[in-house]
Amino acid sequence: MAISLALQAAISEAGLYRQLLLLWTLPLLWIVFSSIFQRLNAGNQTPPIVGKAPGLMFPMWRARLRYIFNGFAMIKEGYEEYTDAIFQVPTVDQDLLILPSKYVDELKSLPESTMSSSQAVADYFLGSYTTMRIELFGHIVWDVTRGKLTQQMGSHIGPLVDEAIFGFSQEIPPCEGAIVGSMYLTKRQLFWVDWTSIPVHKNFLEIVGRTSARIFVGYPLCREPLWLSTSVDFARCVFQGSAILKVVPSVIRPFAGFFSPHLRRIRRHHKDARTLMIPEILRRRKLASQSQNWEVEKPNDMLQWFDDAAEGEDARPERIVDRQLGMSFAAIHTTTNHITNVIYDLAARWDKYGPELRAEVQDVLAMSDNVWRKTTLTQLSKMDSFMKESQRLNPPSALSFNRKLRTAYTITSSSPPQKLSPNSYVAVAAGPISSSESVYDSPTIFDGFRFHRLRAEPRASPHSHQFVTTGLESMTFGHGRYACPGRFFASNESKIILAILLLSYDIRFEHPGEGGEQQISGEKKRPANLVFADACFPDPEVKVLFKKRKE
């Protein structure tokens, strides 16, 4: 507090320019000397460096600057040039080794004590600033996600459907048509418009937040406005706050972090979440101590699972709430971005895919007597394929299988064996792999039923080519022992939301036609994605036209 008050006082004095100059002197000197050091040691760097232009001043820092705005393209360039070799990408705040996928089979089962995915995630999001510390990704989260969330998925389908339907009723307007007016010369004319324009990302972010909360915190907390706003904005603040702090030199990062509005909101979200959750945790513990049938009566939600699994310090209510926020961070925005991409791809090709996907949902529900079950969702093969194809061409990141080396390790399957140093970061170029000609036919063409056909081939495994399937050619969710354990929940939640959409609405993109009139188009190129560093996400400002079905 004393430092911040002194800094605020200094800025308010007449010597503002001198104070700011002094503030930036140390980071500038650090950049210069680190660049000189990198030049002197350039001969020691074995893997080729992508994005480093020879002959320029401060080449590594120029490459880092380029990575901020075009990291996805840099990783793709490296993959195309060094497909079967290790190469290095200078990211904003670390030097990242990109490994060929052929090494993954050797590395995928290494213990966290050797190669840590949790530490890589915590460092990526600057956990010491954003509260995304490694404790949030410990064994409790993995055990609960695998053992309760995934293995008991059948019991979660009904509540997920109920909450998704309720979410649609709250976040999507009626879309049944409306009378609109316009001025033509001096006369006001009225028109009947069948279609309603919806900001997809904004509205479906709320639907996903509501639906996830039903399983994460249970009813009625899942409909508490403060929790919904807290869980949604917490993830947004972590993403944006860490992204901004990464471009700040590390020597002044503590000062920037203190004044960051995103970090202030993160602290407030922790406070609000604890205000809501701790009384509920204590209430449940009291009931558990008084009831002889608690094992039967207790809520079947993640808040309870975390409490049951925690021991010692991990059982403190504050720790449980922090872990709950961490799960919301991991689930809500990633699922929303995926669903938004699927809706954009569907709206651009509605006439080709919409009716067939809807018919599949209707047929599968009819076979299950219109009761939603886990098996109902499993039978949505065409929808699963469409989701996977959308993810293939719109991956959330160019990278996957992110790890931090905690000890030295030698890749023995490499020839010659490749040594990895402690504290180095490694990843696989999963994004470029998913659009590679060596992996897929016509890889740049959207083929919604590509994976549906592959699953139907005689030699195909029943579990191959599914949305949740991981492998050396499909690594969006990682691969191996530490592949994303929540992908099964995300898949089922996405299918439920998309099925409700298909049964309830027609969708289209809108674009200006001749004479300035608004025309409906069933075939339109989908909006381009936005890119920041290695991340790729749908444009959140795009709107899609919805029309309520009359059947």
XYZ file of C-alpha atoms in Angstrom:
551
model
C 0.000 0.000 0.000
C 2.818 2.389 0.856
C 4.457 1.788 -2.531
C 1.227 2.444 -4.397
C 0.542 5.637 -2.477
C 4.075 6.841 -3.132
C 3.748 6.064 -6.833
C 0.402 7.864 -7.053
C 1.898 10.885 -5.289
C 4.879 10.901 -7.634
C 2.652 10.836 -10.693
C 0.612 13.740 -9.366
C 3.705 15.954 -8.933
C 5.276 18.200 -11.559
C 8.034 15.616 -12.150
C 5.667 13.192 -13.894
C 7.855 12.860 -16.992
C 10.982 12.192 -14.907
C 9.184 9.502 -12.874
C 7.861 7.724 -15.949
C 11.277 7.889 -17.608
C 12.848 6.334 -14.527
C 10.107 3.694 -14.449
C 10.923 2.563 -17.988
C 14.745 2.834 -17.794
C 15.280 -0.526 -16.103
C 13.077 -2.568 -18.478
C 14.679 -0.907 -21.507
C 18.165 -1.704 -20.224
C 17.036 -5.244 -19.532
C 15.784 -5.611 -23.127
C 19.098 -4.316 -24.520
C 21.351 -6.530 -22.399
C 19.176 -9.623 -22.860
C 19.287 -9.106 -26.633
C 23.090 -8.753 -26.543
C 23.310 -11.892 -24.429
C 21.118 -13.749 -26.913
C 23.393 -12.671 -29.771
C 26.512 -13.873 -27.923
C 24.889 -17.223 -27.196
C 23.166 -17.700 -30.541
C 25.511 -20.537 -31.378
C 24.260 -22.575 -28.424
C 20.647 -22.685 -29.630
C 20.142 -26.033 -31.344
C 16.466 -25.857 -32.454
C 15.792 -23.388 -35.285
C 13.950 -20.238 -34.215
C 10.828 -19.281 -36.152
C 10.127 -15.578 -36.729
C 13.637 -14.340 -35.983
C 14.747 -12.172 -38.895
C 18.557 -12.137 -39.348
C 20.446 -8.872 -39.375
C 17.861 -6.773 -37.562
C 18.386 -5.057 -34.225
C 16.816 -6.950 -31.342
C 15.622 -9.840 -33.577
C 14.208 -11.877 -30.704
C 12.141 -8.989 -29.419
C 10.876 -8.252 -32.902
C 9.844 -11.897 -33.109
C 8.096 -11.654 -29.734
C 6.223 -8.578 -30.903
C 5.138 -10.391 -34.033
C 3.986 -13.329 -31.922
C 1.552 -11.121 -30.020
C -0.362 -10.253 -33.179
C 0.316 -13.282 -35.375
C 1.539 -16.149 -33.223
C -0.846 -18.609 -34.875
C 0.731 -17.932 -38.285
C 4.269 -18.182 -36.854
C 3.546 -21.618 -35.417
C 2.004 -22.737 -38.696
C 5.070 -21.502 -40.608
C 7.333 -23.434 -38.262
C 5.237 -26.579 -38.558
C 5.251 -26.462 -42.352
C 9.034 -25.946 -42.481
C 10.063 -28.288 -39.645
C 7.241 -30.847 -39.578
C 9.331 -33.693 -38.154
C 11.818 -31.623 -36.169
C 11.807 -29.553 -32.998
C 11.703 -25.806 -33.506
C 11.525 -22.828 -31.196
C 8.995 -20.004 -31.087
C 9.772 -16.851 -29.060
C 6.444 -16.116 -27.365
C 5.618 -12.983 -25.427
C 7.242 -14.069 -22.176
C 8.938 -17.438 -22.773
C 10.809 -19.440 -25.392
C 8.627 -22.351 -26.435
C 9.842 -25.597 -27.985
C 7.402 -27.070 -30.502
C 7.699 -30.844 -30.646
C 6.671 -33.118 -33.524
C 3.617 -35.172 -32.609
C 5.621 -38.373 -33.118
C 7.207 -37.820 -29.677
C 3.879 -37.590 -27.859
C 3.477 -41.333 -27.351
C 6.695 -41.318 -25.337
C 5.834 -38.202 -23.349
C 2.090 -38.527 -22.763
C 2.303 -40.653 -19.603
C 5.201 -38.924 -17.873
C 4.315 -37.941 -14.285
C 3.685 -34.366 -13.238
C 6.951 -34.459 -11.309
C 8.787 -34.688 -14.645
C 6.624 -32.790 -17.111
C 3.694 -30.753 -15.778
C 0.626 -29.685 -17.710
C -0.817 -27.947 -14.635
C 2.288 -25.823 -14.132
C 2.329 -24.889 -17.820
C -1.281 -23.659 -17.594
C -0.625 -21.744 -14.358
C 2.425 -20.041 -15.882
C 0.616 -19.315 -19.158
C -2.081 -17.398 -17.313
C 0.376 -15.762 -14.884
C -1.195 -17.546 -11.941
C 0.648 -15.528 -9.304
C -1.258 -12.467 -10.577
C -4.552 -13.911 -11.838
C -4.996 -16.427 -8.952
C -4.844 -19.322 -11.464
C -2.259 -21.041 -9.292
C -1.235 -24.648 -9.758
C -3.228 -25.660 -6.647
C -6.400 -25.103 -8.657
C -5.359 -27.859 -11.078
C -4.279 -30.464 -8.513
C -5.337 -34.079 -8.161
C -8.695 -33.137 -6.596
C -9.852 -31.416 -9.777
C -8.636 -34.290 -11.955
C -10.153 -36.957 -9.692
C -13.515 -35.196 -9.402
C -13.740 -34.467 -13.126
C -12.882 -38.007 -14.132
C -14.638 -39.861 -11.345
C -17.796 -37.818 -10.769
C -18.408 -35.497 -13.694
C -17.552 -37.994 -16.437
C -18.422 -41.380 -14.964
C -21.792 -40.163 -13.668
C -22.647 -38.319 -16.877
C -25.896 -40.223 -17.345
C -27.386 -38.703 -14.192
C -26.455 -35.180 -15.301
C -28.226 -35.175 -18.685
C -31.739 -34.400 -17.369
C -30.659 -31.402 -15.246
C -28.485 -30.097 -18.103
C -31.433 -30.241 -20.522
C -33.743 -28.505 -18.035
C -31.265 -25.706 -17.408
C -30.417 -25.263 -21.085
C -34.124 -24.911 -21.949
C -34.499 -22.393 -19.138
C -31.411 -20.577 -20.408
C -32.903 -20.266 -23.893
C -36.102 -18.847 -22.397
C -34.085 -16.192 -20.544
C -31.441 -15.274 -23.118
C -33.053 -15.727 -26.566
C -35.961 -13.444 -27.518
C -39.174 -14.993 -28.943
C -37.935 -14.709 -32.586
C -41.544 -15.051 -33.790
C -41.488 -12.047 -36.059
C -42.165 -8.371 -35.486
C -43.488 -5.262 -37.139
C -40.774 -2.757 -37.980
C -41.106 0.705 -39.454
C -39.071 2.756 -41.909
C -39.408 6.145 -43.529
C -39.827 6.266 -47.313
C -39.720 9.885 -48.467
C -42.363 11.465 -46.185
C -44.358 8.317 -45.457
C -43.812 5.831 -42.695
C -44.060 2.252 -43.896
C -44.508 -0.834 -41.753
C -43.052 -4.273 -42.559
C -43.423 -7.706 -41.031
C -39.988 -9.238 -40.349
C -39.771 -12.969 -39.606
C -36.172 -12.975 -38.444
C -34.571 -11.668 -35.244
C -30.915 -10.670 -35.087
C -29.047 -12.313 -32.176
C -25.512 -11.543 -30.913
C -24.591 -15.216 -30.701
C -21.480 -15.114 -28.520
C -22.991 -12.766 -25.944
C -26.264 -14.668 -25.551
C -24.830 -18.169 -25.661
C -22.158 -17.228 -23.138
C -25.017 -16.714 -20.686
C -26.715 -19.968 -21.712
C -23.504 -21.956 -21.266
C -22.842 -20.248 -17.935
C -26.316 -21.146 -16.693
C -26.175 -24.732 -17.959
C -22.714 -25.401 -16.517
C -23.697 -23.897 -13.176
C -26.505 -26.459 -12.783
C -23.882 -29.203 -12.415
C -21.109 -27.100 -10.877
C -22.990 -25.501 -7.977
C -26.455 -27.089 -8.142
C -29.951 -25.673 -7.897
C -30.907 -22.988 -6.826
C -27.416 -21.408 -6.730
C -27.142 -21.961 -10.489
C -29.776 -19.238 -10.992
C -28.237 -16.759 -8.574
C -27.458 -13.647 -10.696
C -24.337 -12.803 -8.691
C -22.843 -16.260 -9.263
C -23.661 -16.194 -12.973
C -22.034 -12.800 -13.487
C -19.078 -13.740 -11.269
C -18.300 -17.047 -12.979
C -18.579 -15.563 -16.478
C -16.584 -12.399 -15.837
C -13.892 -14.162 -13.770
C -12.767 -16.144 -16.814
C -12.879 -13.029 -18.983
C -10.678 -11.147 -16.519
C -8.143 -13.984 -16.319
C -7.824 -14.140 -20.105
C -7.627 -10.391 -20.636
C -5.601 -9.588 -17.529
C -2.904 -12.160 -18.257
C -2.757 -11.172 -21.938
C -2.126 -7.524 -21.062
C 0.406 -8.281 -18.321
C 2.399 -10.536 -20.640
C 3.366 -7.589 -22.836
C 4.563 -5.634 -19.798
C 8.269 -6.129 -18.937
C 8.526 -8.468 -15.954
C 10.461 -5.952 -13.845
C 7.484 -3.592 -13.743
C 4.786 -6.258 -13.880
C 4.033 -6.011 -10.124
C 3.256 -2.304 -10.523
C 1.133 -2.886 -13.609
C -0.665 -5.709 -11.839
C -1.513 -3.504 -8.891
C -3.243 -0.977 -11.135
C -4.833 -3.530 -13.479
C -8.648 -3.225 -13.506
C -8.866 -6.889 -14.501
C -6.953 -8.033 -11.429
C -9.110 -5.819 -9.217
C -12.192 -7.491 -10.647
C -10.632 -10.930 -10.087
C -10.162 -10.111 -6.404
C -13.741 -8.889 -6.195
C -15.015 -12.049 -7.889
C -13.232 -14.203 -5.316
C -14.854 -12.168 -2.563
C -18.325 -12.412 -4.115
C -17.972 -16.144 -4.782
C -16.941 -16.790 -1.193
C -19.845 -14.703 0.078
C -22.233 -16.931 -1.875
C -20.591 -20.329 -1.537
C -19.124 -20.559 1.949
C -22.514 -20.349 3.743
C -23.788 -23.105 1.423
C -20.745 -25.298 2.130
C -21.156 -24.826 5.883
C -24.902 -25.482 5.660
C -24.274 -28.772 3.867
C -21.616 -29.810 6.372
C -24.042 -29.157 9.224
C -26.701 -31.276 7.526
C -24.142 -34.023 6.951
C -23.345 -34.128 10.668
C -27.029 -34.333 11.594
C -28.471 -36.642 8.947
C -28.158 -40.407 8.967
C -29.014 -40.602 5.260
C -26.672 -37.876 3.991
C -25.079 -40.139 1.389
C -28.497 -40.466 -0.209
C -29.746 -36.934 0.421
C -26.658 -34.873 -0.422
C -26.632 -32.789 -3.622
C -25.100 -34.351 -6.714
C -23.064 -31.364 -7.884
C -19.413 -30.385 -8.160
C -19.495 -28.166 -5.096
C -20.354 -31.258 -3.047
C -17.825 -33.445 -4.865
C -15.025 -30.999 -4.094
C -16.052 -30.921 -0.427
C -16.178 -34.727 -0.225
C -12.763 -35.154 -1.864
C -10.871 -32.450 0.054
C -8.724 -33.131 3.108
C -6.542 -30.975 5.335
C -5.871 -27.492 3.960
C -7.730 -28.370 0.767
C -10.921 -28.740 2.828
C -10.957 -25.076 3.798
C -14.131 -23.539 2.313
C -12.057 -20.787 0.666
C -10.023 -23.398 -1.221
C -13.163 -25.159 -2.399
C -14.642 -21.899 -3.695
C -11.400 -20.995 -5.489
C -11.399 -24.436 -7.116
C -14.996 -23.885 -8.214
C -14.032 -20.615 -9.869
C -11.171 -22.414 -11.599
C -13.583 -24.953 -13.064
C -15.849 -22.190 -14.336
C -12.815 -20.566 -15.938
C -11.903 -23.802 -17.706
C -15.405 -24.629 -18.915
C -17.542 -21.619 -19.752
C -15.628 -19.546 -22.301
C -14.029 -22.470 -24.123
C -17.412 -24.163 -24.595
C -19.035 -20.867 -25.609
C -16.372 -20.213 -28.248
C -16.836 -23.718 -29.620
C -20.635 -23.413 -29.777
C -20.322 -19.983 -31.389
C -18.049 -21.429 -34.079
C -20.499 -24.265 -34.724
C -23.402 -21.814 -35.057
C -21.406 -19.628 -37.470
C -20.542 -22.681 -39.585
C -24.140 -23.875 -39.492
C -25.600 -20.465 -40.358
C -23.249 -20.223 -43.341
C -24.415 -23.617 -44.648
C -27.910 -23.934 -43.202
C -29.645 -25.296 -46.304
C -27.033 -28.026 -46.691
C -26.761 -29.186 -43.090
C -29.570 -27.680 -40.980
C -32.492 -29.920 -42.045
C -30.393 -33.107 -41.882
C -29.019 -32.336 -38.438
C -32.504 -31.493 -37.181
C -33.898 -34.741 -38.579
C -31.183 -36.673 -36.773
C -32.133 -35.084 -33.448
C -35.820 -35.819 -34.045
C -35.147 -39.447 -35.016
C -32.862 -40.119 -32.061
C -35.310 -38.571 -29.584
C -38.176 -40.581 -31.079
C -36.215 -43.803 -30.533
C -35.747 -42.879 -26.863
C -39.439 -41.974 -26.343
C -38.521 -38.258 -26.295
C -36.478 -38.743 -23.126
C -33.007 -37.229 -23.069
C -30.389 -39.785 -22.045
C -26.644 -40.140 -22.376
C -27.213 -42.725 -25.110
C -29.426 -40.226 -26.926
C -26.505 -37.842 -27.273
C -24.100 -40.641 -28.207
C -26.283 -41.499 -31.214
C -26.046 -37.973 -32.648
C -23.279 -39.047 -35.008
C -23.785 -36.341 -37.628
C -23.926 -33.574 -35.035
C -20.774 -34.960 -33.399
C -19.061 -34.907 -36.797
C -20.188 -31.346 -37.516
C -18.846 -30.209 -34.143
C -15.488 -31.901 -34.720
C -15.152 -30.453 -38.223
C -15.913 -26.963 -36.914
C -13.289 -27.422 -34.207
C -10.789 -28.790 -36.742
C -10.945 -25.637 -38.860
C -11.424 -23.281 -35.892
C -9.118 -24.648 -33.178
C -9.021 -22.653 -29.940
C -5.230 -22.478 -30.167
C -2.393 -23.364 -32.491
C -0.929 -25.305 -29.571
C -1.813 -28.244 -27.391
C -0.020 -30.720 -25.116
C 1.503 -27.753 -23.266
C 4.019 -28.858 -20.649
C 6.677 -27.402 -18.366
C 9.756 -29.516 -17.665
C 10.347 -29.862 -13.920
C 13.419 -32.020 -14.404
C 15.745 -32.673 -17.310
C 14.448 -35.276 -19.739
C 15.883 -36.942 -22.828
C 13.526 -37.955 -25.637
C 14.811 -41.431 -26.443
C 12.568 -41.894 -29.492
C 14.437 -39.032 -31.169
C 17.479 -39.731 -33.315
C 19.802 -38.545 -31.948
C 18.194 -38.397 -28.459
C 16.936 -34.884 -27.729
C 17.641 -33.367 -24.328
C 15.029 -31.079 -22.756
C 16.225 -28.741 -20.028
C 14.497 -28.144 -16.685
C 12.050 -25.191 -16.663
C 11.695 -25.274 -20.442
C 8.239 -25.174 -22.031
C 7.115 -27.546 -24.773
C 3.967 -27.944 -26.859
C 2.682 -29.531 -30.075
C 1.372 -27.579 -33.084
C -2.108 -29.110 -32.859
C -3.779 -26.333 -34.876
C -1.642 -26.702 -38.004
C -1.807 -30.512 -37.736
C -5.617 -30.375 -37.907
C -5.499 -28.655 -41.314
C -2.572 -30.564 -42.785
C -2.795 -32.291 -46.171
C -0.795 -35.190 -44.732
C -3.658 -35.873 -42.299
C -6.916 -35.002 -44.096
C -8.199 -34.973 -47.659
C -9.113 -31.458 -48.808
C -8.134 -30.081 -45.383
C -9.186 -26.492 -46.086
C -12.714 -27.475 -47.165
C -15.467 -27.612 -44.549
C -17.055 -31.067 -44.702
C -19.564 -31.318 -41.879
C -20.077 -35.068 -42.141
C -16.403 -35.954 -42.740
C -16.005 -37.817 -39.442
C -19.453 -39.405 -39.663
C -18.332 -41.125 -42.871
C -14.971 -42.113 -41.391
C -16.733 -43.790 -38.455
C -18.915 -45.732 -40.897
C -15.925 -47.309 -42.654
C -15.666 -51.093 -42.139
C -12.348 -51.040 -40.274
C -13.167 -48.008 -38.122
C -13.334 -48.400 -34.360
C -16.716 -47.462 -32.797
C -14.956 -44.829 -30.704
C -12.737 -43.399 -33.449
C -13.179 -39.968 -35.013
C -15.504 -38.738 -32.275
C -15.478 -35.182 -30.989
C -13.860 -36.307 -27.728
C -11.379 -38.705 -29.363
C -7.741 -37.730 -28.982
C -4.791 -38.945 -31.007
C -1.646 -37.759 -32.757
C -3.811 -36.286 -35.528
C -6.466 -34.813 -33.217
C -4.880 -33.104 -30.228
C -7.137 -30.135 -29.480
C -7.940 -31.728 -26.111
C -4.380 -32.943 -25.639
C -3.564 -36.638 -25.592
C -2.694 -39.321 -23.132
C -2.815 -39.393 -19.351
C -3.444 -35.660 -18.985
C -5.818 -35.079 -21.876
C -8.606 -32.659 -20.940
C -10.839 -34.629 -18.535
C -13.766 -32.239 -19.026
C -14.123 -32.815 -22.755
C -16.917 -35.374 -22.281
C -18.974 -32.881 -20.292
C -18.274 -30.140 -22.858
C -19.325 -32.443 -25.689
C -22.648 -33.413 -24.086
C -23.420 -29.855 -23.001
C -22.729 -28.587 -26.544
C -24.936 -31.267 -28.116
C -27.815 -30.441 -25.784
C -27.640 -26.723 -26.555
C -27.292 -27.292 -30.306
C -30.152 -29.827 -30.312
C -32.462 -27.343 -28.608
C -31.452 -24.733 -31.174
C -32.124 -27.093 -34.105
C -35.521 -28.150 -32.770
C -36.623 -24.606 -32.041
C -35.144 -22.275 -34.687
C -34.032 -21.746 -38.241
C -30.866 -19.647 -38.522
C -29.236 -17.632 -41.287
C -26.636 -14.956 -41.810
C -27.744 -11.569 -43.043
C -25.948 -9.389 -45.563
C -26.850 -6.327 -47.646
C -28.339 -7.163 -51.034
C -28.912 -5.000 -54.059
C -30.698 -1.756 -53.333
C -29.655 -1.898 -49.687
C -32.329 -4.459 -48.794
C -31.628 -7.128 -46.191
C -31.563 -10.553 -47.778
C -31.382 -14.002 -46.257
C -28.605 -16.243 -47.491
C -28.184 -19.961 -46.841
C -24.661 -20.026 -48.297
C -22.288 -17.383 -47.004
C -18.661 -17.427 -46.017
C -18.511 -17.523 -42.239
C -16.918 -14.591 -40.385
C -13.165 -14.688 -39.984
C -11.777 -15.592 -36.577
C -9.773 -13.244 -34.390
C -6.226 -14.136 -33.373
C -4.136 -13.140 -30.374
C -0.752 -14.845 -29.964
C -1.476 -18.583 -30.364
C -5.190 -18.224 -29.528
C -7.952 -18.264 -32.138
C -11.537 -17.343 -31.293
C -14.765 -16.352 -33.078
C -15.617 -12.711 -33.606
C -17.947 -11.953 -30.659
C -19.611 -9.027 -32.448
C -21.182 -11.098 -35.236
C -24.960 -11.455 -35.262
C -27.035 -14.312 -36.679
C -30.679 -14.251 -37.708
C -33.009 -16.568 -35.756
C -36.585 -17.526 -36.633
C -38.818 -19.543 -34.329
C -40.135 -22.716 -35.922
C -43.918 -22.921 -36.186
C -44.108 -26.714 -35.885
